[in-house]
mmCIF file of C-alpha atoms and ligand atoms in Angstrom:
data_model
loop_
_atom_site.group_PDB
_atom_site.id
_atom_site.type_symbol
_atom_site.label_atom_id
_atom_site.label_comp_id
_atom_site.label_asym_id
_atom_site.label_seq_id
_atom_site.Cartn_x
_atom_site.Cartn_y
_atom_site.Cartn_z
ATOM 1 C CA UNK C 23 44.278 4.529 -30.313
ATOM 2 C CA UNK C 24 46.483 7.440 -29.315
ATOM 3 C CA UNK C 25 47.023 8.443 -25.736
ATOM 4 C CA UNK C 26 44.511 11.084 -24.800
ATOM 5 C CA UNK C 27 41.639 9.629 -26.831
ATOM 6 C CA UNK C 28 41.049 6.653 -24.526
ATOM 7 C CA UNK C 29 38.315 6.888 -21.945
ATOM 8 C CA UNK C 30 39.711 7.918 -18.562
ATOM 9 C CA UNK C 31 39.540 4.619 -16.661
ATOM 10 C CA UNK C 32 41.096 6.184 -13.584
ATOM 11 C CA UNK C 33 38.347 8.776 -13.146
ATOM 12 C CA UNK C 34 36.792 8.384 -9.695
ATOM 13 C CA UNK C 35 33.269 7.085 -9.854
ATOM 14 C CA UNK C 36 30.693 7.026 -7.101
ATOM 15 C CA UNK C 37 29.732 3.462 -6.232
ATOM 16 C CA UNK C 38 27.799 1.610 -3.587
ATOM 17 C CA UNK C 39 29.893 0.037 -0.842
ATOM 18 C CA UNK C 40 30.681 -3.398 -2.168
ATOM 19 C CA UNK C 41 30.442 -6.034 0.553
ATOM 20 C CA UNK C 42 31.548 -9.360 -0.880
ATOM 21 C CA UNK C 43 30.193 -11.402 2.007
ATOM 22 C CA UNK C 44 30.851 -12.249 5.655
ATOM 23 C CA UNK C 45 34.642 -12.547 6.044
ATOM 24 C CA UNK C 46 34.683 -13.802 9.623
ATOM 25 C CA UNK C 47 32.833 -13.559 12.936
ATOM 26 C CA UNK C 48 34.917 -12.789 16.022
ATOM 27 C CA UNK C 49 33.730 -13.702 19.509
ATOM 28 C CA UNK C 50 35.070 -12.169 22.705
ATOM 29 C CA UNK C 51 35.127 -14.999 25.249
ATOM 30 C CA UNK C 52 36.489 -15.734 28.723
ATOM 31 C CA UNK C 53 38.697 -18.602 27.614
ATOM 32 C CA UNK C 54 39.545 -18.796 23.909
ATOM 33 C CA UNK C 55 41.500 -22.036 24.165
ATOM 34 C CA UNK C 56 38.474 -23.886 25.553
ATOM 35 C CA UNK C 57 36.048 -22.159 23.175
ATOM 36 C CA UNK C 58 38.218 -23.186 20.194
ATOM 37 C CA UNK C 59 38.219 -26.760 21.488
ATOM 38 C CA UNK C 60 34.410 -26.705 21.775
ATOM 39 C CA UNK C 61 33.874 -25.490 18.188
ATOM 40 C CA UNK C 62 36.440 -27.984 16.941
ATOM 41 C CA UNK C 63 35.044 -31.048 18.701
ATOM 42 C CA UNK C 64 31.304 -30.299 18.905
ATOM 43 C CA UNK C 65 30.923 -28.391 15.595
ATOM 44 C CA UNK C 66 33.705 -29.877 13.463
ATOM 45 C CA UNK C 67 35.731 -26.703 12.758
ATOM 46 C CA UNK C 68 39.456 -26.803 11.939
ATOM 47 C CA UNK C 69 41.723 -24.530 13.971
ATOM 48 C CA UNK C 70 43.732 -22.731 11.254
ATOM 49 C CA UNK C 71 45.585 -19.850 12.909
ATOM 50 C CA UNK C 72 46.613 -18.508 16.308
ATOM 51 C CA UNK C 73 47.943 -15.334 17.858
ATOM 52 C CA UNK C 74 48.979 -14.746 21.455
ATOM 53 C CA UNK C 75 52.081 -14.206 23.586
ATOM 54 C CA UNK C 76 54.026 -16.727 21.456
ATOM 55 C CA UNK C 77 53.493 -14.503 18.403
ATOM 56 C CA UNK C 78 54.273 -11.275 20.258
ATOM 57 C CA UNK C 79 50.729 -10.237 21.182
ATOM 58 C CA UNK C 80 50.563 -9.320 24.871
ATOM 59 C CA UNK C 81 46.916 -8.522 25.604
ATOM 60 C CA UNK C 82 44.952 -11.345 23.953
ATOM 61 C CA UNK C 83 44.909 -14.881 22.598
ATOM 62 C CA UNK C 84 42.942 -15.592 19.403
ATOM 63 C CA UNK C 85 42.160 -18.802 17.554
ATOM 64 C CA UNK C 86 40.799 -18.711 13.979
ATOM 65 C CA UNK C 87 38.564 -21.672 13.096
ATOM 66 C CA UNK C 88 37.298 -22.626 9.652
ATOM 67 C CA UNK C 89 34.759 -24.954 8.070
ATOM 68 C CA UNK C 90 33.767 -24.495 4.417
ATOM 69 C CA UNK C 91 33.606 -20.730 3.907
ATOM 70 C CA UNK C 92 32.803 -20.045 7.573
ATOM 71 C CA UNK C 93 35.541 -18.476 9.709
ATOM 72 C CA UNK C 94 34.973 -17.995 13.442
ATOM 73 C CA UNK C 95 37.562 -16.355 15.690
ATOM 74 C CA UNK C 96 37.695 -16.893 19.455
ATOM 75 C CA UNK C 97 39.495 -14.100 21.323
ATOM 76 C CA UNK C 98 40.119 -13.946 25.080
ATOM 77 C CA UNK C 99 41.730 -11.181 27.161
ATOM 78 C CA UNK C 100 45.033 -11.834 28.948
ATOM 79 C CA UNK C 101 44.562 -8.883 31.278
ATOM 80 C CA UNK C 102 41.704 -7.720 33.551
ATOM 81 C CA UNK C 103 41.440 -4.372 31.743
ATOM 82 C CA UNK C 104 40.703 -3.340 28.201
ATOM 83 C CA UNK C 105 37.947 -3.751 25.641
ATOM 84 C CA UNK C 106 37.964 -7.557 25.556
ATOM 85 C CA UNK C 107 37.743 -8.029 29.336
ATOM 86 C CA UNK C 108 35.112 -5.263 29.549
ATOM 87 C CA UNK C 109 33.055 -6.918 26.806
ATOM 88 C CA UNK C 110 33.209 -10.343 28.462
ATOM 89 C CA UNK C 111 32.353 -8.966 31.915
ATOM 90 C CA UNK C 112 29.262 -7.174 30.611
ATOM 91 C CA UNK C 113 28.012 -9.545 27.915
ATOM 92 C CA UNK C 114 29.506 -12.924 28.728
ATOM 93 C CA UNK C 115 30.841 -14.789 25.695
ATOM 94 C CA UNK C 116 29.402 -13.234 22.547
ATOM 95 C CA UNK C 117 29.946 -11.820 19.095
ATOM 96 C CA UNK C 118 32.057 -8.667 18.931
ATOM 97 C CA UNK C 119 32.752 -8.414 15.187
ATOM 98 C CA UNK C 120 30.789 -9.210 12.057
ATOM 99 C CA UNK C 121 33.502 -8.682 9.424
ATOM 100 C CA UNK C 122 32.876 -8.129 5.724
ATOM 101 C CA UNK C 123 35.211 -8.972 2.860
ATOM 102 C CA UNK C 124 35.576 -5.870 0.659
ATOM 103 C CA UNK C 125 37.687 -4.940 -2.363
ATOM 104 C CA UNK C 126 38.699 -1.586 -0.845
ATOM 105 C CA UNK C 127 38.684 -1.217 2.942
ATOM 106 C CA UNK C 128 39.558 2.496 2.869
ATOM 107 C CA UNK C 129 36.703 3.333 0.488
ATOM 108 C CA UNK C 130 34.256 1.105 2.387
ATOM 109 C CA UNK C 131 35.140 2.838 5.658
ATOM 110 C CA UNK C 132 34.905 6.361 4.226
ATOM 111 C CA UNK C 133 31.654 5.501 2.512
ATOM 112 C CA UNK C 134 30.113 4.062 5.704
ATOM 113 C CA UNK C 135 31.300 6.950 7.903
ATOM 114 C CA UNK C 136 30.060 9.567 5.424
ATOM 115 C CA UNK C 137 26.643 7.907 5.665
ATOM 116 C CA UNK C 138 26.539 8.047 9.442
ATOM 117 C CA UNK C 139 28.448 5.009 10.777
ATOM 118 C CA UNK C 140 30.609 5.762 13.844
ATOM 119 C CA UNK C 141 34.304 5.002 13.350
ATOM 120 C CA UNK C 142 36.023 2.556 15.734
ATOM 121 C CA UNK C 143 39.341 1.922 13.931
ATOM 122 C CA UNK C 144 40.573 4.124 11.103
ATOM 123 C CA UNK C 145 41.844 2.325 7.988
ATOM 124 C CA UNK C 146 45.174 0.626 8.693
ATOM 125 C CA UNK C 147 47.432 -2.020 7.180
ATOM 126 C CA UNK C 148 48.566 -5.239 8.868
ATOM 127 C CA UNK C 149 51.598 -6.844 7.299
ATOM 128 C CA UNK C 150 53.821 -9.863 7.657
ATOM 129 C CA UNK C 151 56.097 -11.765 5.284
ATOM 130 C CA UNK C 152 53.079 -13.338 3.565
ATOM 131 C CA UNK C 153 51.536 -10.061 2.500
ATOM 132 C CA UNK C 154 49.309 -7.250 3.690
ATOM 133 C CA UNK C 155 45.657 -6.906 4.682
ATOM 134 C CA UNK C 156 43.876 -3.562 4.952
ATOM 135 C CA UNK C 157 41.301 -3.205 7.723
ATOM 136 C CA UNK C 158 38.916 -0.598 9.129
ATOM 137 C CA UNK C 159 36.100 -0.835 11.669
ATOM 138 C CA UNK C 160 32.795 0.927 12.369
ATOM 139 C CA UNK C 161 30.318 0.506 15.159
ATOM 140 C CA UNK C 162 26.831 -0.997 14.814
ATOM 141 C CA UNK C 163 24.144 -2.089 17.357
ATOM 142 C CA UNK C 164 25.220 -2.327 21.017
ATOM 143 C CA UNK C 165 28.933 -3.070 21.422
ATOM 144 C CA UNK C 166 29.024 -4.957 18.121
ATOM 145 C CA UNK C 167 31.243 -3.726 15.271
ATOM 146 C CA UNK C 168 31.670 -4.265 11.527
ATOM 147 C CA UNK C 169 35.230 -4.637 10.225
ATOM 148 C CA UNK C 170 36.045 -4.217 6.540
ATOM 149 C CA UNK C 171 38.695 -6.711 5.434
ATOM 150 C CA UNK C 172 40.585 -6.217 2.159
ATOM 151 C CA UNK C 173 42.781 -9.289 1.864
ATOM 152 C CA UNK C 174 43.643 -9.096 -1.882
ATOM 153 C CA UNK C 175 46.916 -11.031 -2.121
ATOM 154 C CA UNK C 176 47.415 -12.244 1.427
ATOM 155 C CA UNK C 177 48.958 -15.727 1.528
ATOM 156 C CA UNK C 178 48.506 -16.694 5.208
ATOM 157 C CA UNK C 179 45.618 -18.679 6.686
ATOM 158 C CA UNK C 180 43.885 -15.749 8.369
ATOM 159 C CA UNK C 181 45.411 -12.336 9.093
ATOM 160 C CA UNK C 182 48.940 -10.922 9.458
ATOM 161 C CA UNK C 183 50.127 -11.393 13.042
ATOM 162 C CA UNK C 184 48.524 -14.845 13.288
ATOM 163 C CA UNK C 185 50.716 -17.865 12.779
ATOM 164 C CA UNK C 186 49.298 -20.754 10.761
ATOM 165 C CA UNK C 187 48.435 -23.597 13.067
ATOM 166 C CA UNK C 188 46.418 -26.555 11.885
ATOM 167 C CA UNK C 189 44.364 -28.783 14.160
ATOM 168 C CA UNK C 190 41.794 -30.614 12.093
ATOM 169 C CA UNK C 191 38.174 -30.917 13.118
ATOM 170 C CA UNK C 192 36.098 -33.730 11.656
ATOM 171 C CA UNK C 193 33.863 -31.381 9.654
ATOM 172 C CA UNK C 194 30.090 -31.308 10.053
ATOM 173 C CA UNK C 195 29.259 -30.392 6.446
ATOM 174 C CA UNK C 196 28.741 -26.708 7.335
ATOM 175 C CA UNK C 197 29.798 -24.440 4.502
ATOM 176 C CA UNK C 198 28.403 -20.900 4.557
ATOM 177 C CA UNK C 199 26.950 -18.209 6.826
ATOM 178 C CA UNK C 200 23.295 -18.046 5.746
ATOM 179 C CA UNK C 201 22.262 -15.186 8.046
ATOM 180 C CA UNK C 202 23.126 -13.530 11.377
ATOM 181 C CA UNK C 203 20.283 -12.350 13.595
ATOM 182 C CA UNK C 204 20.513 -9.246 15.804
ATOM 183 C CA UNK C 205 18.342 -8.519 18.833
ATOM 184 C CA UNK C 206 17.687 -4.851 19.596
ATOM 185 C CA UNK C 207 15.562 -3.057 22.190
ATOM 186 C CA UNK C 208 11.815 -2.440 21.969
ATOM 187 C CA UNK C 209 11.049 0.268 19.351
ATOM 188 C CA UNK C 210 14.629 0.278 17.991
ATOM 189 C CA UNK C 211 14.177 -2.241 15.136
ATOM 190 C CA UNK C 212 13.142 0.344 12.538
ATOM 191 C CA UNK C 213 16.049 2.623 13.465
ATOM 192 C CA UNK C 214 18.514 -0.181 12.777
ATOM 193 C CA UNK C 215 16.726 -1.186 9.578
ATOM 194 C CA UNK C 216 17.144 2.374 8.298
ATOM 195 C CA UNK C 217 20.751 2.440 9.538
ATOM 196 C CA UNK C 218 21.595 -0.615 7.388
ATOM 197 C CA UNK C 219 19.703 0.920 4.503
ATOM 198 C CA UNK C 220 21.485 4.271 4.787
ATOM 199 C CA UNK C 221 25.009 2.986 5.566
ATOM 200 C CA UNK C 222 25.201 -0.125 3.370
ATOM 201 C CA UNK C 223 22.222 0.179 1.020
ATOM 202 C CA UNK C 224 20.561 -2.945 2.468
ATOM 203 C CA UNK C 225 16.883 -3.455 1.612
ATOM 204 C CA UNK C 226 14.124 -5.018 3.677
ATOM 205 C CA UNK C 227 13.792 -8.507 2.272
ATOM 206 C CA UNK C 228 11.063 -9.913 4.535
ATOM 207 C CA UNK C 229 9.253 -8.891 7.691
ATOM 208 C CA UNK C 230 7.340 -10.595 10.463
ATOM 209 C CA UNK C 231 5.148 -9.186 13.222
ATOM 210 C CA UNK C 232 3.258 -10.420 16.254
ATOM 211 C CA UNK C 233 0.652 -12.120 14.074
ATOM 212 C CA UNK C 234 3.414 -14.339 12.607
ATOM 213 C CA UNK C 235 5.582 -14.772 15.690
ATOM 214 C CA UNK C 236 3.543 -15.063 18.828
ATOM 215 C CA UNK C 237 2.482 -17.713 21.259
ATOM 216 C CA UNK C 238 0.076 -17.360 24.111
ATOM 217 C CA UNK C 239 2.794 -15.611 26.117
ATOM 218 C CA UNK C 240 5.499 -13.884 24.186
ATOM 219 C CA UNK C 241 6.032 -12.203 20.864
ATOM 220 C CA UNK C 242 8.591 -10.517 18.666
ATOM 221 C CA UNK C 243 8.840 -8.427 15.538
ATOM 222 C CA UNK C 244 11.478 -8.979 12.897
ATOM 223 C CA UNK C 245 12.644 -7.303 9.687
ATOM 224 C CA UNK C 246 15.191 -9.023 7.488
ATOM 225 C CA UNK C 247 17.680 -6.677 5.783
ATOM 226 C CA UNK C 248 19.816 -7.944 2.938
ATOM 227 C CA UNK C 249 22.584 -6.512 0.764
ATOM 228 C CA UNK C 250 26.142 -6.838 -0.423
ATOM 229 C CA UNK C 251 27.136 -8.582 -3.633
ATOM 230 C CA UNK C 252 24.275 -10.767 -4.884
ATOM 231 C CA UNK C 253 22.538 -10.288 -1.535
ATOM 232 C CA UNK C 254 25.161 -12.362 0.292
ATOM 233 C CA UNK C 255 24.739 -10.551 3.611
ATOM 234 C CA UNK C 256 21.466 -11.171 5.448
ATOM 235 C CA UNK C 257 20.675 -9.764 8.892
ATOM 236 C CA UNK C 258 17.238 -10.320 10.420
ATOM 237 C CA UNK C 259 16.731 -7.671 13.144
ATOM 238 C CA UNK C 260 14.420 -8.577 16.039
ATOM 239 C CA UNK C 261 12.777 -6.496 18.727
ATOM 240 C CA UNK C 262 10.521 -7.742 21.507
ATOM 241 C CA UNK C 263 6.777 -7.258 21.196
ATOM 242 C CA UNK C 264 4.284 -7.108 24.055
ATOM 243 C CA UNK C 265 3.005 -10.473 25.233
ATOM 244 C CA UNK C 266 1.482 -11.800 28.427
ATOM 245 C CA UNK C 267 4.937 -12.688 29.684
ATOM 246 C CA UNK C 268 8.544 -11.898 28.927
ATOM 247 C CA UNK C 269 9.595 -12.225 25.277
ATOM 248 C CA UNK C 270 12.645 -14.394 24.532
ATOM 249 C CA UNK C 271 14.143 -11.183 23.100
ATOM 250 C CA UNK C 272 13.749 -9.469 26.490
ATOM 251 C CA UNK C 273 15.440 -12.420 28.159
ATOM 252 C CA UNK C 274 18.343 -12.085 25.718
ATOM 253 C CA UNK C 275 18.616 -8.298 26.236
ATOM 254 C CA UNK C 276 18.592 -8.756 30.041
ATOM 255 C CA UNK C 277 21.351 -11.363 30.035
ATOM 256 C CA UNK C 278 23.456 -9.843 27.258
ATOM 257 C CA UNK C 279 22.972 -6.383 28.796
ATOM 258 C CA UNK C 280 22.002 -4.777 25.538
ATOM 259 C CA UNK C 281 21.604 -5.501 21.856
ATOM 260 C CA UNK C 282 23.752 -8.125 20.186
ATOM 261 C CA UNK C 283 23.914 -11.121 17.881
ATOM 262 C CA UNK C 284 21.231 -13.644 18.807
ATOM 263 C CA UNK C 285 22.009 -16.454 16.390
ATOM 264 C CA UNK C 286 24.240 -17.411 13.508
ATOM 265 C CA UNK C 287 22.694 -19.631 10.831
ATOM 266 C CA UNK C 288 25.132 -21.904 9.019
ATOM 267 C CA UNK C 289 24.184 -23.643 5.787
ATOM 268 C CA UNK C 290 24.714 -27.365 5.549
ATOM 269 C CA UNK C 291 24.968 -29.296 2.322
ATOM 270 C CA UNK C 292 23.205 -32.265 3.989
ATOM 271 C CA UNK C 293 21.422 -31.320 7.186
ATOM 272 C CA UNK C 294 20.497 -34.906 8.131
ATOM 273 C CA UNK C 295 24.169 -35.941 8.035
ATOM 274 C CA UNK C 296 25.261 -32.728 9.772
ATOM 275 C CA UNK C 297 22.775 -32.936 12.637
ATOM 276 C CA UNK C 298 23.329 -36.661 13.144
ATOM 277 C CA UNK C 299 27.064 -35.963 13.519
ATOM 278 C CA UNK C 300 26.621 -32.831 15.657
ATOM 279 C CA UNK C 301 24.320 -34.678 18.067
ATOM 280 C CA UNK C 302 26.829 -37.489 18.481
ATOM 281 C CA UNK C 303 29.519 -34.890 19.208
ATOM 282 C CA UNK C 304 27.428 -33.396 21.983
ATOM 283 C CA UNK C 305 25.829 -30.334 20.320
ATOM 284 C CA UNK C 306 22.487 -29.687 22.042
ATOM 285 C CA UNK C 307 19.359 -28.768 20.085
ATOM 286 C CA UNK C 308 15.880 -27.500 20.919
ATOM 287 C CA UNK C 309 13.148 -30.116 20.731
ATOM 288 C CA UNK C 310 9.960 -29.572 18.740
ATOM 289 C CA UNK C 311 6.782 -31.044 20.261
ATOM 290 C CA UNK C 312 5.704 -34.458 18.884
ATOM 291 C CA UNK C 313 2.554 -32.884 17.479
ATOM 292 C CA UNK C 314 4.804 -30.916 15.134
ATOM 293 C CA UNK C 315 5.657 -34.031 13.113
ATOM 294 C CA UNK C 316 2.070 -35.277 12.995
ATOM 295 C CA UNK C 317 0.936 -32.261 10.984
ATOM 296 C CA UNK C 318 4.173 -31.873 9.014
ATOM 297 C CA UNK C 319 3.411 -33.936 5.841
ATOM 298 C CA UNK C 320 0.169 -32.048 5.376
ATOM 299 C CA UNK C 321 1.831 -28.671 5.923
ATOM 300 C CA UNK C 322 4.912 -29.028 3.701
ATOM 301 C CA UNK C 323 3.884 -31.645 1.137
ATOM 302 C CA UNK C 324 6.355 -34.032 -0.498
ATOM 303 C CA UNK C 325 10.034 -33.654 0.407
ATOM 304 C CA UNK C 326 13.175 -35.671 -0.448
ATOM 305 C CA UNK C 327 14.033 -36.552 3.154
ATOM 306 C CA UNK C 328 12.665 -39.386 5.283
ATOM 307 C CA UNK C 329 10.128 -37.851 7.717
ATOM 308 C CA UNK C 330 10.889 -40.445 10.376
ATOM 309 C CA UNK C 331 14.591 -39.550 10.251
ATOM 310 C CA UNK C 332 13.758 -35.831 10.558
ATOM 311 C CA UNK C 333 11.590 -36.625 13.562
ATOM 312 C CA UNK C 334 14.363 -38.642 15.240
ATOM 313 C CA UNK C 335 16.812 -35.790 14.732
ATOM 314 C CA UNK C 336 14.204 -33.104 15.474
ATOM 315 C CA UNK C 337 14.840 -31.242 12.212
ATOM 316 C CA UNK C 338 12.146 -28.713 11.236
ATOM 317 C CA UNK C 339 10.785 -28.109 7.728
ATOM 318 C CA UNK C 340 9.093 -25.119 6.140
ATOM 319 C CA UNK C 341 7.972 -24.220 2.626
ATOM 320 C CA UNK C 342 7.391 -21.049 0.633
ATOM 321 C CA UNK C 343 6.437 -20.523 -3.013
ATOM 322 C CA UNK C 344 10.055 -21.161 -4.124
ATOM 323 C CA UNK C 345 10.740 -24.447 -2.354
ATOM 324 C CA UNK C 346 11.402 -25.735 1.142
ATOM 325 C CA UNK C 347 14.018 -25.471 3.863
ATOM 326 C CA UNK C 348 15.176 -27.691 6.695
ATOM 327 C CA UNK C 349 16.429 -26.110 9.927
ATOM 328 C CA UNK C 350 17.294 -26.787 13.552
ATOM 329 C CA UNK C 351 18.342 -24.553 16.438
ATOM 330 C CA UNK C 352 20.898 -25.261 19.136
ATOM 331 C CA UNK C 353 20.373 -24.393 22.749
ATOM 332 C CA UNK C 354 22.401 -21.310 23.796
ATOM 333 C CA UNK C 355 26.108 -22.136 23.610
ATOM 334 C CA UNK C 356 26.946 -20.256 26.827
ATOM 335 C CA UNK C 357 25.494 -20.389 30.353
ATOM 336 C CA UNK C 358 23.731 -17.094 29.769
ATOM 337 C CA UNK C 359 20.682 -17.621 27.522
ATOM 338 C CA UNK C 360 22.147 -15.492 24.723
ATOM 339 C CA UNK C 361 23.843 -16.670 21.509
ATOM 340 C CA UNK C 362 22.815 -19.869 19.728
ATOM 341 C CA UNK C 363 23.341 -21.423 16.291
ATOM 342 C CA UNK C 364 20.996 -22.561 13.552
ATOM 343 C CA UNK C 365 21.815 -25.203 10.966
ATOM 344 C CA UNK C 366 19.869 -24.681 7.745
ATOM 345 C CA UNK C 367 19.608 -26.361 4.350
ATOM 346 C CA UNK C 368 17.753 -24.535 1.587
ATOM 347 C CA UNK C 369 16.021 -26.374 -1.200
ATOM 348 C CA UNK C 370 14.819 -23.321 -3.069
ATOM 349 C CA UNK C 371 13.076 -21.697 -0.099
ATOM 350 C CA UNK C 372 14.053 -18.061 0.552
ATOM 351 C CA UNK C 373 12.325 -17.715 3.912
ATOM 352 C CA UNK C 374 13.436 -18.175 7.498
ATOM 353 C CA UNK C 375 11.036 -20.850 8.714
ATOM 354 C CA UNK C 376 7.951 -18.746 9.456
ATOM 355 C CA UNK C 377 5.862 -21.918 9.677
ATOM 356 C CA UNK C 378 8.180 -23.159 12.446
ATOM 357 C CA UNK C 379 8.046 -20.069 14.629
ATOM 358 C CA UNK C 380 5.152 -21.400 16.689
ATOM 359 C CA UNK C 381 6.803 -24.753 17.468
ATOM 360 C CA UNK C 382 10.110 -23.046 18.034
ATOM 361 C CA UNK C 383 8.712 -20.465 20.410
ATOM 362 C CA UNK C 384 7.036 -23.142 22.465
ATOM 363 C CA UNK C 385 10.364 -24.976 22.742
ATOM 364 C CA UNK C 386 12.157 -21.768 23.752
ATOM 365 C CA UNK C 387 9.481 -20.930 26.321
ATOM 366 C CA UNK C 388 9.822 -24.357 27.923
ATOM 367 C CA UNK C 389 13.506 -23.565 28.439
ATOM 368 C CA UNK C 390 12.808 -19.998 29.606
ATOM 369 C CA UNK C 391 10.367 -21.407 32.168
ATOM 370 C CA UNK C 392 12.993 -23.875 33.414
ATOM 371 C CA UNK C 393 15.306 -20.890 33.958
ATOM 372 C CA UNK C 394 12.564 -19.003 35.830
ATOM 373 C CA UNK C 395 12.482 -16.252 33.204
ATOM 374 C CA UNK C 396 9.046 -16.631 31.627
HETATM 375 FE FE1 FE2 B 415 17.534 -17.944 11.661
#
């Protein structure tokens, strides 16, 4: 075929922002060295990269941790001023950045901003001898941000500027971010659902209201938005609903001083093994009432796992029309009752444990009451 008769492959074409998945989750914390040690020993993560004064960075120290496809970054301020110190003073330790892997960070940023996202960092390139990574950042709920990471050919462990540093964790069988849950203020849930729809093309995948998620005292509403390649990015968005007493979402908003990430759910390939190991390492989990396990066989039907073992480890089970899931929730991982983790194993089920909300809420309320916040 002669030149000029070929289709023009270079012609610009409008396309949806392509989010490949969650690239990493960065926490701003008071003491990153200790936080990294906690996630390494209690959760089994490897420390894979570091930046700080030794690498020429003057204002922060950051540790990148990895397990399976999950990358967490712990960043602490080295000065009393600046965005990291401000974030920690207001929110305590918490999630600052939910980063997405993209194939074109500049396009993803321009796309998001043209659809109403507020820019935080214009597209820029970080480089070292191992290659280049293109990054750009936009703001989302509260002080949380989304960073687009285009790491095409980068050969280092995390990002340019970090030096590779390996301290092995034992591994807890955690392999993937299943979903990240955001708490927002009363009446703001629908605004953020439409924000994710407008900016990233996310659709509402499931929703829950007070009739699904309520106990005698407190209630919440939740809509689950999902998008990105093959629906790899899932964000349930919660708001408090009116109950007799304070919703757990209100308690979070009070202590976090605004909206933020409530929990990160990590998929395990074998939740019984994972939770057994995590418990022995000192991870602390919420306890379901004993009555939960008495009605469980009737509620979920036959499952592969030994019910007695699930009861000992306090693992919860739920079923939908596609299969079942096993899940468990940690207690908050800071002194403030804010961020916690979920460990989840899916055996076909696409839900989020609706059948466990009641038992879970009761467990959370027992803890809220012990803190004097119910
Ligand atoms: Fe969850």
